[in-house]
mmCIF file of C-alpha atoms and ligand atoms in Angstrom:
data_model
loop_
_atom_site.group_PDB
_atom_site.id
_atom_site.type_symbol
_atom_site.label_atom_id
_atom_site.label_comp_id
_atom_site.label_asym_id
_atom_site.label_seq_id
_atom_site.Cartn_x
_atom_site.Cartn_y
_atom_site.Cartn_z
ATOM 1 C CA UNK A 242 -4.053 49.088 8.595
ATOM 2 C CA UNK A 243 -0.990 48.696 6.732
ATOM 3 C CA UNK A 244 -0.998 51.017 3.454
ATOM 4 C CA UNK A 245 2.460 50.360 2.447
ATOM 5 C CA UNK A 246 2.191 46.823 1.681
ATOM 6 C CA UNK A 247 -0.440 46.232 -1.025
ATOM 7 C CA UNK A 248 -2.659 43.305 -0.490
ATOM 8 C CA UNK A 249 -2.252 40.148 -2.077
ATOM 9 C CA UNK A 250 -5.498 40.495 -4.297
ATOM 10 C CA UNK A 251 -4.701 44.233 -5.204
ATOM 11 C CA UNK A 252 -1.216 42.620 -6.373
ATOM 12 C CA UNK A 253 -3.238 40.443 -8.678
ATOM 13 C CA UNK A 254 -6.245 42.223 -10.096
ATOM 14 C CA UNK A 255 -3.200 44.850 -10.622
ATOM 15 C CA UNK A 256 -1.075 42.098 -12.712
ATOM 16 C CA UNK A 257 -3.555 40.490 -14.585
ATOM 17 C CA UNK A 258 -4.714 43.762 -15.944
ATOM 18 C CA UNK A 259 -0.960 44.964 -16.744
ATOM 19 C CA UNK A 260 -0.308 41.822 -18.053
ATOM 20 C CA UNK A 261 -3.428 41.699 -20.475
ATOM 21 C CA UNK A 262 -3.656 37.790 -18.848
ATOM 22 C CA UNK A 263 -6.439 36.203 -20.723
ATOM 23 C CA UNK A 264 -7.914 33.190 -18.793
ATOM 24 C CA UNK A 265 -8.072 29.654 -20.678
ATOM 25 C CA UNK A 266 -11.229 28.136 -20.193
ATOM 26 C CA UNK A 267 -9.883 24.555 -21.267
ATOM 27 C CA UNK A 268 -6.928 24.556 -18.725
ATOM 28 C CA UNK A 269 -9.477 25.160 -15.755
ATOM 29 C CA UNK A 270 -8.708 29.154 -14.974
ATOM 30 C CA UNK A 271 -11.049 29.865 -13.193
ATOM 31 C CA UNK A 272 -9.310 32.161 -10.663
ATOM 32 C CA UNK A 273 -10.032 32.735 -6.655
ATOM 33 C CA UNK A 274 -9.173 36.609 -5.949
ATOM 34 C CA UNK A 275 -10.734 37.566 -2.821
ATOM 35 C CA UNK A 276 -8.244 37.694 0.402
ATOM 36 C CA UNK A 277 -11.403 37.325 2.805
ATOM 37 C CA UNK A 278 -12.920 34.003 0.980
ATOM 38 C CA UNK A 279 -9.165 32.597 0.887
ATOM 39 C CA UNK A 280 -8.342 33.316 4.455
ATOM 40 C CA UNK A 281 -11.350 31.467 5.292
ATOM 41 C CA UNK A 282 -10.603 28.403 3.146
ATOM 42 C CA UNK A 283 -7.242 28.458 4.741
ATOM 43 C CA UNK A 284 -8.778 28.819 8.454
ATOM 44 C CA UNK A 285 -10.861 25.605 7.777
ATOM 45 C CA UNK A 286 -7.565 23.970 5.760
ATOM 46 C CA UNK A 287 -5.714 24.421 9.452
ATOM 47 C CA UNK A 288 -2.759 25.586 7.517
ATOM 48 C CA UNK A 289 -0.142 25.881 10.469
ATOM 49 C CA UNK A 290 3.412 27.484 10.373
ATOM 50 C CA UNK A 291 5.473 24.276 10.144
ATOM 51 C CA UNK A 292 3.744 23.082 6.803
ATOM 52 C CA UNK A 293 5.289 22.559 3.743
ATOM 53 C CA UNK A 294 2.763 23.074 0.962
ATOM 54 C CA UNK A 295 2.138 21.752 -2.593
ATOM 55 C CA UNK A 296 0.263 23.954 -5.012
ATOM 56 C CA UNK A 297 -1.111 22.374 -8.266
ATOM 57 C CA UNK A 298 -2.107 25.323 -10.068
ATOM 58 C CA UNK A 299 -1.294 28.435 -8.321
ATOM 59 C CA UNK A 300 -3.262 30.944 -11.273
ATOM 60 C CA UNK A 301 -2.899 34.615 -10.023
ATOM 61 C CA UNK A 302 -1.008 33.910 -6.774
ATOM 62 C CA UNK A 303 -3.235 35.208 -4.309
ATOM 63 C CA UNK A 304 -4.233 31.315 -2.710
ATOM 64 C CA UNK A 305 -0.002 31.256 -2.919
ATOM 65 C CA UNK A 306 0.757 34.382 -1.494
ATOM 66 C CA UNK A 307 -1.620 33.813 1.062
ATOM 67 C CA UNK A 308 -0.801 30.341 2.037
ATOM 68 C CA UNK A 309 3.359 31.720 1.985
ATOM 69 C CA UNK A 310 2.509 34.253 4.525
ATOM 70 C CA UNK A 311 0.924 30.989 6.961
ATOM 71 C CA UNK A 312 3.221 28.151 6.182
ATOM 72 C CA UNK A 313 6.766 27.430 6.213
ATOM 73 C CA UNK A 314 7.131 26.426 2.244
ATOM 74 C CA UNK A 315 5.149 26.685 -0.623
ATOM 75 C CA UNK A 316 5.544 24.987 -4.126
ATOM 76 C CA UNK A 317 3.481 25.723 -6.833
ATOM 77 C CA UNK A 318 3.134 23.986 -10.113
ATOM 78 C CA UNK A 319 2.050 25.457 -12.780
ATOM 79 C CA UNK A 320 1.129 24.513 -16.749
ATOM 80 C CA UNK A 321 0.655 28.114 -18.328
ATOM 81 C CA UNK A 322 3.670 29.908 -18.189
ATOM 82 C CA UNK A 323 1.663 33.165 -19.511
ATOM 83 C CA UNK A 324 1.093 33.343 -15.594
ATOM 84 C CA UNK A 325 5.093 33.985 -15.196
ATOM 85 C CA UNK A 326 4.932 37.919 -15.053
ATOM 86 C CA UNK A 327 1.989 37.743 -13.192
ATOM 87 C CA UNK A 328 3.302 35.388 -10.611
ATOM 88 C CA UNK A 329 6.569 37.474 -10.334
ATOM 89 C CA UNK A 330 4.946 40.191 -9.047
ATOM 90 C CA UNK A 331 2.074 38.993 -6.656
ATOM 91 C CA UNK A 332 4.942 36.851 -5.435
ATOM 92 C CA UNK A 333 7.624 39.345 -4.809
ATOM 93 C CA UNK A 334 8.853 39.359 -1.515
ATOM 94 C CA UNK A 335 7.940 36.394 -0.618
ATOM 95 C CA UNK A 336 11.206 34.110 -0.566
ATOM 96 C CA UNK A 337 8.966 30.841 0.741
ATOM 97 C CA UNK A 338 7.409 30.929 -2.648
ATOM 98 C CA UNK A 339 8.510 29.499 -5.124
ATOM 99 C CA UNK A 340 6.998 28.470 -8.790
ATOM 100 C CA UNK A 341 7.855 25.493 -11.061
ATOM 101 C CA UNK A 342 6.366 25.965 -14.455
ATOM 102 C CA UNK A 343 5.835 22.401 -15.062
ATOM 103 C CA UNK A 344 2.754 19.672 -15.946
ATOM 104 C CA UNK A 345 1.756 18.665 -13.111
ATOM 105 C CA UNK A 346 0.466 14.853 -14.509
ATOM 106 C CA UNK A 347 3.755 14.957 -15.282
ATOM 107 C CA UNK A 348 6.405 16.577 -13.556
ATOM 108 C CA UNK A 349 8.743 14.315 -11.411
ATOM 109 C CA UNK A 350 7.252 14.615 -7.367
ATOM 110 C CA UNK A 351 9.483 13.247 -5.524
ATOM 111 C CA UNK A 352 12.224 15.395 -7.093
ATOM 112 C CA UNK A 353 10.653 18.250 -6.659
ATOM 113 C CA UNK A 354 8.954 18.215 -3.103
ATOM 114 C CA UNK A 355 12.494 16.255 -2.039
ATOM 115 C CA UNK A 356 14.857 19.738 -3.433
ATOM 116 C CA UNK A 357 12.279 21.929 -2.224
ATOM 117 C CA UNK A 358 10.946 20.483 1.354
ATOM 118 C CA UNK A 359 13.959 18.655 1.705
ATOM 119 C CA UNK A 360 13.925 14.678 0.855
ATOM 120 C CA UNK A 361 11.429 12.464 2.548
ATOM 121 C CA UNK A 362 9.673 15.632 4.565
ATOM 122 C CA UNK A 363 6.203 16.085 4.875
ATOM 123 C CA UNK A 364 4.356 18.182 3.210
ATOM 124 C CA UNK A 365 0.513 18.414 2.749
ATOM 125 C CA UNK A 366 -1.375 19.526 -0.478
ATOM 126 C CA UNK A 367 -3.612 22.778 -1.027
ATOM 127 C CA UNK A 368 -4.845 23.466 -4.172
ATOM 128 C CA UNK A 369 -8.170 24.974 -5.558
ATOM 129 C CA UNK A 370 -7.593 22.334 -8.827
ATOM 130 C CA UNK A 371 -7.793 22.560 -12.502
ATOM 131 C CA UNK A 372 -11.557 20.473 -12.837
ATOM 132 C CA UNK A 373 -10.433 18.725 -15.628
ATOM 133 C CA UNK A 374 -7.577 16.599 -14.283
ATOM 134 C CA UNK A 375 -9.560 16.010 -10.584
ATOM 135 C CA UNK A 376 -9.161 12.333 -10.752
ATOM 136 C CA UNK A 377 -6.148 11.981 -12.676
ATOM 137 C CA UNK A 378 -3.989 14.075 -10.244
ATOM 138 C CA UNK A 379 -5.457 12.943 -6.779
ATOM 139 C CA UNK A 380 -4.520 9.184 -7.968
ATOM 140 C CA UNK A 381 -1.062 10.727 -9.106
ATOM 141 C CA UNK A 382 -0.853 12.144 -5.683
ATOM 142 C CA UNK A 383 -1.708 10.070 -2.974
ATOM 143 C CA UNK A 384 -0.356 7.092 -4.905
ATOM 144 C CA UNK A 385 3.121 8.631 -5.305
ATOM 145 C CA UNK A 386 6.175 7.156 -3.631
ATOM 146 C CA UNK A 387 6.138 9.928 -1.752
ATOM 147 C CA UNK A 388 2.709 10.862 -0.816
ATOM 148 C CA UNK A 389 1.379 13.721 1.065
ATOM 149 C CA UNK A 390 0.340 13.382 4.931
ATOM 150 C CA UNK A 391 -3.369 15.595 3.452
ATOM 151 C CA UNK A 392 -4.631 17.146 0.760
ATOM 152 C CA UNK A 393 -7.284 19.778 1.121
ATOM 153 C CA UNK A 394 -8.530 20.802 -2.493
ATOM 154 C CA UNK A 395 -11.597 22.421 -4.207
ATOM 155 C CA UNK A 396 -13.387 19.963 -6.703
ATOM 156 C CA UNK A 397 -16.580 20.039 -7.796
ATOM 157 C CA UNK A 398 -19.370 18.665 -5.674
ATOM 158 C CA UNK A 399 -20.160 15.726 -7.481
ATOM 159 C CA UNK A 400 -16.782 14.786 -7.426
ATOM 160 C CA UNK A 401 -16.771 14.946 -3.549
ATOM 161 C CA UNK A 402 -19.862 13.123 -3.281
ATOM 162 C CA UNK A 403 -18.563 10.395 -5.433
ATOM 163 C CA UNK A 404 -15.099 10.603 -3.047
ATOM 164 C CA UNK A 405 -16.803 9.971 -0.117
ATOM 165 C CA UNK A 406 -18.969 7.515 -1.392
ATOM 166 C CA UNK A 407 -20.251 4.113 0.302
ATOM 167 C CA UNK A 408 -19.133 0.749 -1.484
ATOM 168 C CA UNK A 409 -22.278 -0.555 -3.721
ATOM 169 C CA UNK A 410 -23.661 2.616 -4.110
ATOM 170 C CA UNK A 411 -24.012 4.366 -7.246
ATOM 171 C CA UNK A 412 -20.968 6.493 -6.894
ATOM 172 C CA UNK A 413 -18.345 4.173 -5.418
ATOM 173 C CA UNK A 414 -15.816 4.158 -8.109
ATOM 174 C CA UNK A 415 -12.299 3.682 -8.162
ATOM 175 C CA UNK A 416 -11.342 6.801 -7.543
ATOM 176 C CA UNK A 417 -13.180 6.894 -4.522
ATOM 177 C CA UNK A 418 -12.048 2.765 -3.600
ATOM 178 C CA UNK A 419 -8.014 4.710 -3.902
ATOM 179 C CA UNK A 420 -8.793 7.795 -2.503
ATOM 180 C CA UNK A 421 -10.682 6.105 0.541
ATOM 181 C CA UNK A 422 -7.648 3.797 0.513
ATOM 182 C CA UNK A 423 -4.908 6.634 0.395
ATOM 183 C CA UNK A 424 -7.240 8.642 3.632
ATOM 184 C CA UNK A 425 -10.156 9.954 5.360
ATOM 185 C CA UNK A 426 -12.199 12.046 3.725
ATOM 186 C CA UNK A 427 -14.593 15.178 4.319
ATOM 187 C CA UNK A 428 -16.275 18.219 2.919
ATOM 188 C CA UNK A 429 -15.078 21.326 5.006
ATOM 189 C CA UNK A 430 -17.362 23.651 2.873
ATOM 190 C CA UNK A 431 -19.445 24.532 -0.487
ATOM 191 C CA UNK A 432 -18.355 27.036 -2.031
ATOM 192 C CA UNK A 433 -20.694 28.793 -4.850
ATOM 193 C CA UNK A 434 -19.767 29.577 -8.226
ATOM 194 C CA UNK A 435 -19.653 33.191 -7.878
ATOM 195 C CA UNK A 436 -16.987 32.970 -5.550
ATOM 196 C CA UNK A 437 -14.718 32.253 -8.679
ATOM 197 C CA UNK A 438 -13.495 34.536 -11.811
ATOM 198 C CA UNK A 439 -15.031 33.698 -13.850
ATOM 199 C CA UNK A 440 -17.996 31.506 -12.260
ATOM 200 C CA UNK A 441 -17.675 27.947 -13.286
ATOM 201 C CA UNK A 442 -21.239 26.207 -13.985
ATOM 202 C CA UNK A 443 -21.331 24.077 -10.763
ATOM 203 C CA UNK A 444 -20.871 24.196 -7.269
ATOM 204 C CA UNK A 445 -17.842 23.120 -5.529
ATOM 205 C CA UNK A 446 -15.981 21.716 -2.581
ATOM 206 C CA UNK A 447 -13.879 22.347 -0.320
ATOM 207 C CA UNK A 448 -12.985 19.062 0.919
ATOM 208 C CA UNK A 449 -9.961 17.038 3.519
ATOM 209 C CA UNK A 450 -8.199 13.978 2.903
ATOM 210 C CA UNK A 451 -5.873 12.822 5.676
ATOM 211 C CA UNK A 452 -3.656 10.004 4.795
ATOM 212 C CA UNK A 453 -4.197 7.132 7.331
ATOM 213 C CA UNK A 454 -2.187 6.918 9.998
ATOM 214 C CA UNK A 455 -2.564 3.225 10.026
ATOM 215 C CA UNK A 456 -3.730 1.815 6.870
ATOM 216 C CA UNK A 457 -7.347 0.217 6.658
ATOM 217 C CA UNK A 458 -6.130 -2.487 4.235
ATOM 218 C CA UNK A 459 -2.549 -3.980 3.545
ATOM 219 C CA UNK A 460 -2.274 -6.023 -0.046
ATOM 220 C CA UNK A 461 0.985 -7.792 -0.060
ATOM 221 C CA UNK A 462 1.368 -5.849 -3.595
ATOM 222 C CA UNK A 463 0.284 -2.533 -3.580
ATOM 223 C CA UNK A 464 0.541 -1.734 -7.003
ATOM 224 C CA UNK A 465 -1.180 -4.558 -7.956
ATOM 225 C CA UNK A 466 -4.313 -3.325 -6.140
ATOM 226 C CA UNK A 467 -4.320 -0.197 -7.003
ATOM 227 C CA UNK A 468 -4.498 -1.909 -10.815
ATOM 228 C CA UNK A 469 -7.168 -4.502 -9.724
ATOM 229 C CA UNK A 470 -9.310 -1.512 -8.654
ATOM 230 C CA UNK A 471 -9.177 0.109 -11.955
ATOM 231 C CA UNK A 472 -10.241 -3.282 -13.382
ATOM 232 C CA UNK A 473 -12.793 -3.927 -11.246
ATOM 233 C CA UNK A 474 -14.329 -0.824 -12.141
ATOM 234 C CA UNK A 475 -13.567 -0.751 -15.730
ATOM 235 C CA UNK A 476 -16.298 -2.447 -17.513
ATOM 236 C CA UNK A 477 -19.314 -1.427 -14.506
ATOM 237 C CA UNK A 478 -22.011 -3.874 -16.144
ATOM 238 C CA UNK A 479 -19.518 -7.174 -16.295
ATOM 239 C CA UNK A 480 -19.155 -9.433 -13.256
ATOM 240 C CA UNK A 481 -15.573 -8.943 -11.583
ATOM 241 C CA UNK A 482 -14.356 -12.265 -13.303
ATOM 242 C CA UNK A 483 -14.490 -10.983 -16.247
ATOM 243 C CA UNK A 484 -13.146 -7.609 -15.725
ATOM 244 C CA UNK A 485 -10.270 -10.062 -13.886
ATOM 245 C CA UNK A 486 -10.091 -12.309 -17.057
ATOM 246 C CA UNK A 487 -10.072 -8.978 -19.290
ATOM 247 C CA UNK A 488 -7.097 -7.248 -17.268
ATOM 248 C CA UNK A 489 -5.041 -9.855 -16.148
ATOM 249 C CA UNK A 490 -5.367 -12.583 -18.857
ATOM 250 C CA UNK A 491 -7.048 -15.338 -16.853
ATOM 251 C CA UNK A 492 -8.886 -18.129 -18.147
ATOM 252 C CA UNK A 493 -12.025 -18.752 -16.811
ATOM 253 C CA UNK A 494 -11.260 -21.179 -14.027
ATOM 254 C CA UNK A 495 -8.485 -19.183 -12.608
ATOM 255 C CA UNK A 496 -10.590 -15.850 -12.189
ATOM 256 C CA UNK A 497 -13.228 -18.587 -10.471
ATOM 257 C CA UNK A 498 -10.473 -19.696 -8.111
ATOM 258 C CA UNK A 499 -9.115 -16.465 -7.451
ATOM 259 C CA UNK A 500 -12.561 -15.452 -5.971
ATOM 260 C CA UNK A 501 -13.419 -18.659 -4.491
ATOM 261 C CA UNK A 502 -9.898 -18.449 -2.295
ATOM 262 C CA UNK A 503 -11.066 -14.331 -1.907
ATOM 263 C CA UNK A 504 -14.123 -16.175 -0.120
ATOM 264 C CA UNK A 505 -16.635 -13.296 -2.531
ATOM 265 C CA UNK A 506 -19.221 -14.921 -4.837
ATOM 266 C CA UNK A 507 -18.203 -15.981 -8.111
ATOM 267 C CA UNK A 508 -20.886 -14.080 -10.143
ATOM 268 C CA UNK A 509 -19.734 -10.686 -8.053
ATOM 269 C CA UNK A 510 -19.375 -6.932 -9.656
ATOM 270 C CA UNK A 511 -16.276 -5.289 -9.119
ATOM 271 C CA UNK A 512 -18.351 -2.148 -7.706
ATOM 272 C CA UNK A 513 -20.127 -4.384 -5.194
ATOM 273 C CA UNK A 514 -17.288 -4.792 -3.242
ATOM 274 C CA UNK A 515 -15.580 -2.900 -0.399
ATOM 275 C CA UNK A 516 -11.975 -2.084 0.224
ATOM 276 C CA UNK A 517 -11.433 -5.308 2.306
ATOM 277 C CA UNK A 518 -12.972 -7.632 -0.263
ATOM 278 C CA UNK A 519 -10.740 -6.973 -2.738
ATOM 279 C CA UNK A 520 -7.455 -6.408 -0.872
ATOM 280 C CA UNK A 521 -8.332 -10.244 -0.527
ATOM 281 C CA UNK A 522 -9.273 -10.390 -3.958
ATOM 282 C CA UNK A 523 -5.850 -8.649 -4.747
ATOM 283 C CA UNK A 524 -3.656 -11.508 -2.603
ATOM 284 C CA UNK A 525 -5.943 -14.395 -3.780
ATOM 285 C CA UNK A 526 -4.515 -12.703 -7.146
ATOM 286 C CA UNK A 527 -0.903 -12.576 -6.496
ATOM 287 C CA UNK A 528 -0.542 -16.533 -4.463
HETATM 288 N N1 SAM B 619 -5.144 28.429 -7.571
HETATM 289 C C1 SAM B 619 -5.588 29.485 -8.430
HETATM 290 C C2 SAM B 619 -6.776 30.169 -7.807
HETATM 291 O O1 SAM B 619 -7.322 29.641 -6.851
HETATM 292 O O2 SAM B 619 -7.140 31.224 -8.309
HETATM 293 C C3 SAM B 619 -5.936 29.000 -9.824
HETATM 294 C C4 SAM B 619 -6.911 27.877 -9.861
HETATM 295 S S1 SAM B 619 -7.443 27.457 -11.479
HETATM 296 C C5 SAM B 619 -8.910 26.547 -11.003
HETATM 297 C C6 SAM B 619 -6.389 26.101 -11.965
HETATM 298 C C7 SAM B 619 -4.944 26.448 -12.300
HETATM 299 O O3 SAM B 619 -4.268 25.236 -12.653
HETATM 300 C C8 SAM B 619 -4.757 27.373 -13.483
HETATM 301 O O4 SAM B 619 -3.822 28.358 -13.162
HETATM 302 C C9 SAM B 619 -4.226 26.475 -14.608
HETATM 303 O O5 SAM B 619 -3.397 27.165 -15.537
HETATM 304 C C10 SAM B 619 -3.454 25.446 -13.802
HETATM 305 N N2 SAM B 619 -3.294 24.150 -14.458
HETATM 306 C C11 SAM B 619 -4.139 23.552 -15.341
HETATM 307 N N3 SAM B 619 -3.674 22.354 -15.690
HETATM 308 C C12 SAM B 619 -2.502 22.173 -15.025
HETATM 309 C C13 SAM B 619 -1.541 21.129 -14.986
HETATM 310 N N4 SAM B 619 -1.688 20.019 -15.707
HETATM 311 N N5 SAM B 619 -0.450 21.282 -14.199
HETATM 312 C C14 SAM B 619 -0.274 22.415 -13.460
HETATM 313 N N6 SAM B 619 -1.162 23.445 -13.464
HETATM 314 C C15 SAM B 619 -2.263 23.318 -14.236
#
């Protein structure tokens, strides 16, 4: 055993208590401390030597720390800058670490993983996430110009159910229709609410995404589908032509003929139909 180096998790229950850090219920702080549950999450995330990490939320520092002592790089990004003191010291001494105090809905990605990683590397995301932005960052993420080869986060289990989801199910949504589209998904583990300080009210997820290595569908315009998913999902109890008419402007013939040449019925829902449908919904769109 080594007693001069203080663990990781002494280092933080040590700083949050010096620091008098109060948590923020409304920014998601709900904080993983123990080394032995973290070492396990990072076993499953296969977190190797040569990765380059992305943090979204690093809290205390003890997922950082512990993720700087297996990878190459690590980036964290983080909203509350109350954490700074903290951060500084669970992170001393570890030069791979480093901490942007920034939104991360809105800090600029590509500059940041290009001057840290180096531009165009690869670098995978690991993050136990702020609950309240799930979907909003995961879209931000994997449908950045520079996306991430995985990402291997903790969200709450009905948001990994609804991730993994099967087109025409009850769940399929378009988060799930992007994030299927982005990668492969799967759950590596539950993890329990008293695994957290403080304990959220649900259970959560552990869960995988690995970007495809070949995608499953090619639109001609990307960004185009990713905004005919949101419309095809964003009025659930219309048909899909007029969620089409209602997004793009269409008259009423032209969201007919867009389907008709799609080859998918004309009185359709948007949530009825799988990836491949409407990537030729998507170039029936854009002729
Ligand atoms: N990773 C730490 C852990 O496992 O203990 C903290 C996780 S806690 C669930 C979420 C963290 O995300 C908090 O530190 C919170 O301040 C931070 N956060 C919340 N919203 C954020 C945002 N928009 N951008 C960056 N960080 C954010």
């Amino acid at each position: 055993m080594d007693y001069q180096t203080p663990s990781i998790e002494l280092r933080a229950r040590v700083a949050l208590e010096k620091y008098r850090f109060h948590k923020t219920h409304s920014l998601g702080q709900n904080f993983l401390l123990s080394e032995a549950l973290i070492g396990g999450l990072l076993d499953a995330a296969a977190l190797s030597p040569e990765d380059n990490v992305l943090e979204i939320g690093p809290g205390a520092g003890v997922m950082t720390g512990l993720m700087a002592r297996r990878a190459a790089r690590v980036l964290s990004l983080e909203l509350d800058r109350g954490l700074e003191p903290v951060l500084a010291q669970v992170l001393e001494g570890l030069d791979n670490a480093r901490v942007v105090y920034q939104d991360a809905m809105k800090a600029d990605l590509k500059a940041l993983t290009g001057a840290a990683f180096g531009e165009g590397a690869p670098y995978r995301v690991v993050a136990n996430l702020p609950y309240y932005i799930t979907a909003d960052i995961l879209l931000r993420l994997t449908g950045a110009d520079c996306p991430p080869d995985s990402v291997t986060i903790m969200v709450q289990k009905e948001a990994a159910e609804r991730i993994m989801s099967a087109p025409g199910s009850k769940q399929w949504c378009a988060m799930a229709a992007e994030l299927q589209y982005y990668g492969e998904a799967r759950v590596l583990c539950e993890v329990g609410p008293e695994a957290f300080d403080p304990p959220p009210h649900v259970t959560s997820c552990f869960m995988r995404i690995d970007r495809h290595g070949t995608p499953i569908v090619s639109p001609a315009d990307e960004r185009l589908f990713r905004r005919l998913i949101r419309a095809a999902f964003a009025m659930r109890r219309k048909t899909l032509s007029n969620n089409l008419k209602a997004a793009f402007g269409l008259d009423a013939e032209r969201a007919q003929a867009v389907l008709q040449a799609a080859g998918v019925d004309a009185r359709v829902r948007g949530e009825e139909l799988t990836l491949q449908e409407l990537c030729r919904v998507c170039d029936a769109l854009r002729a």
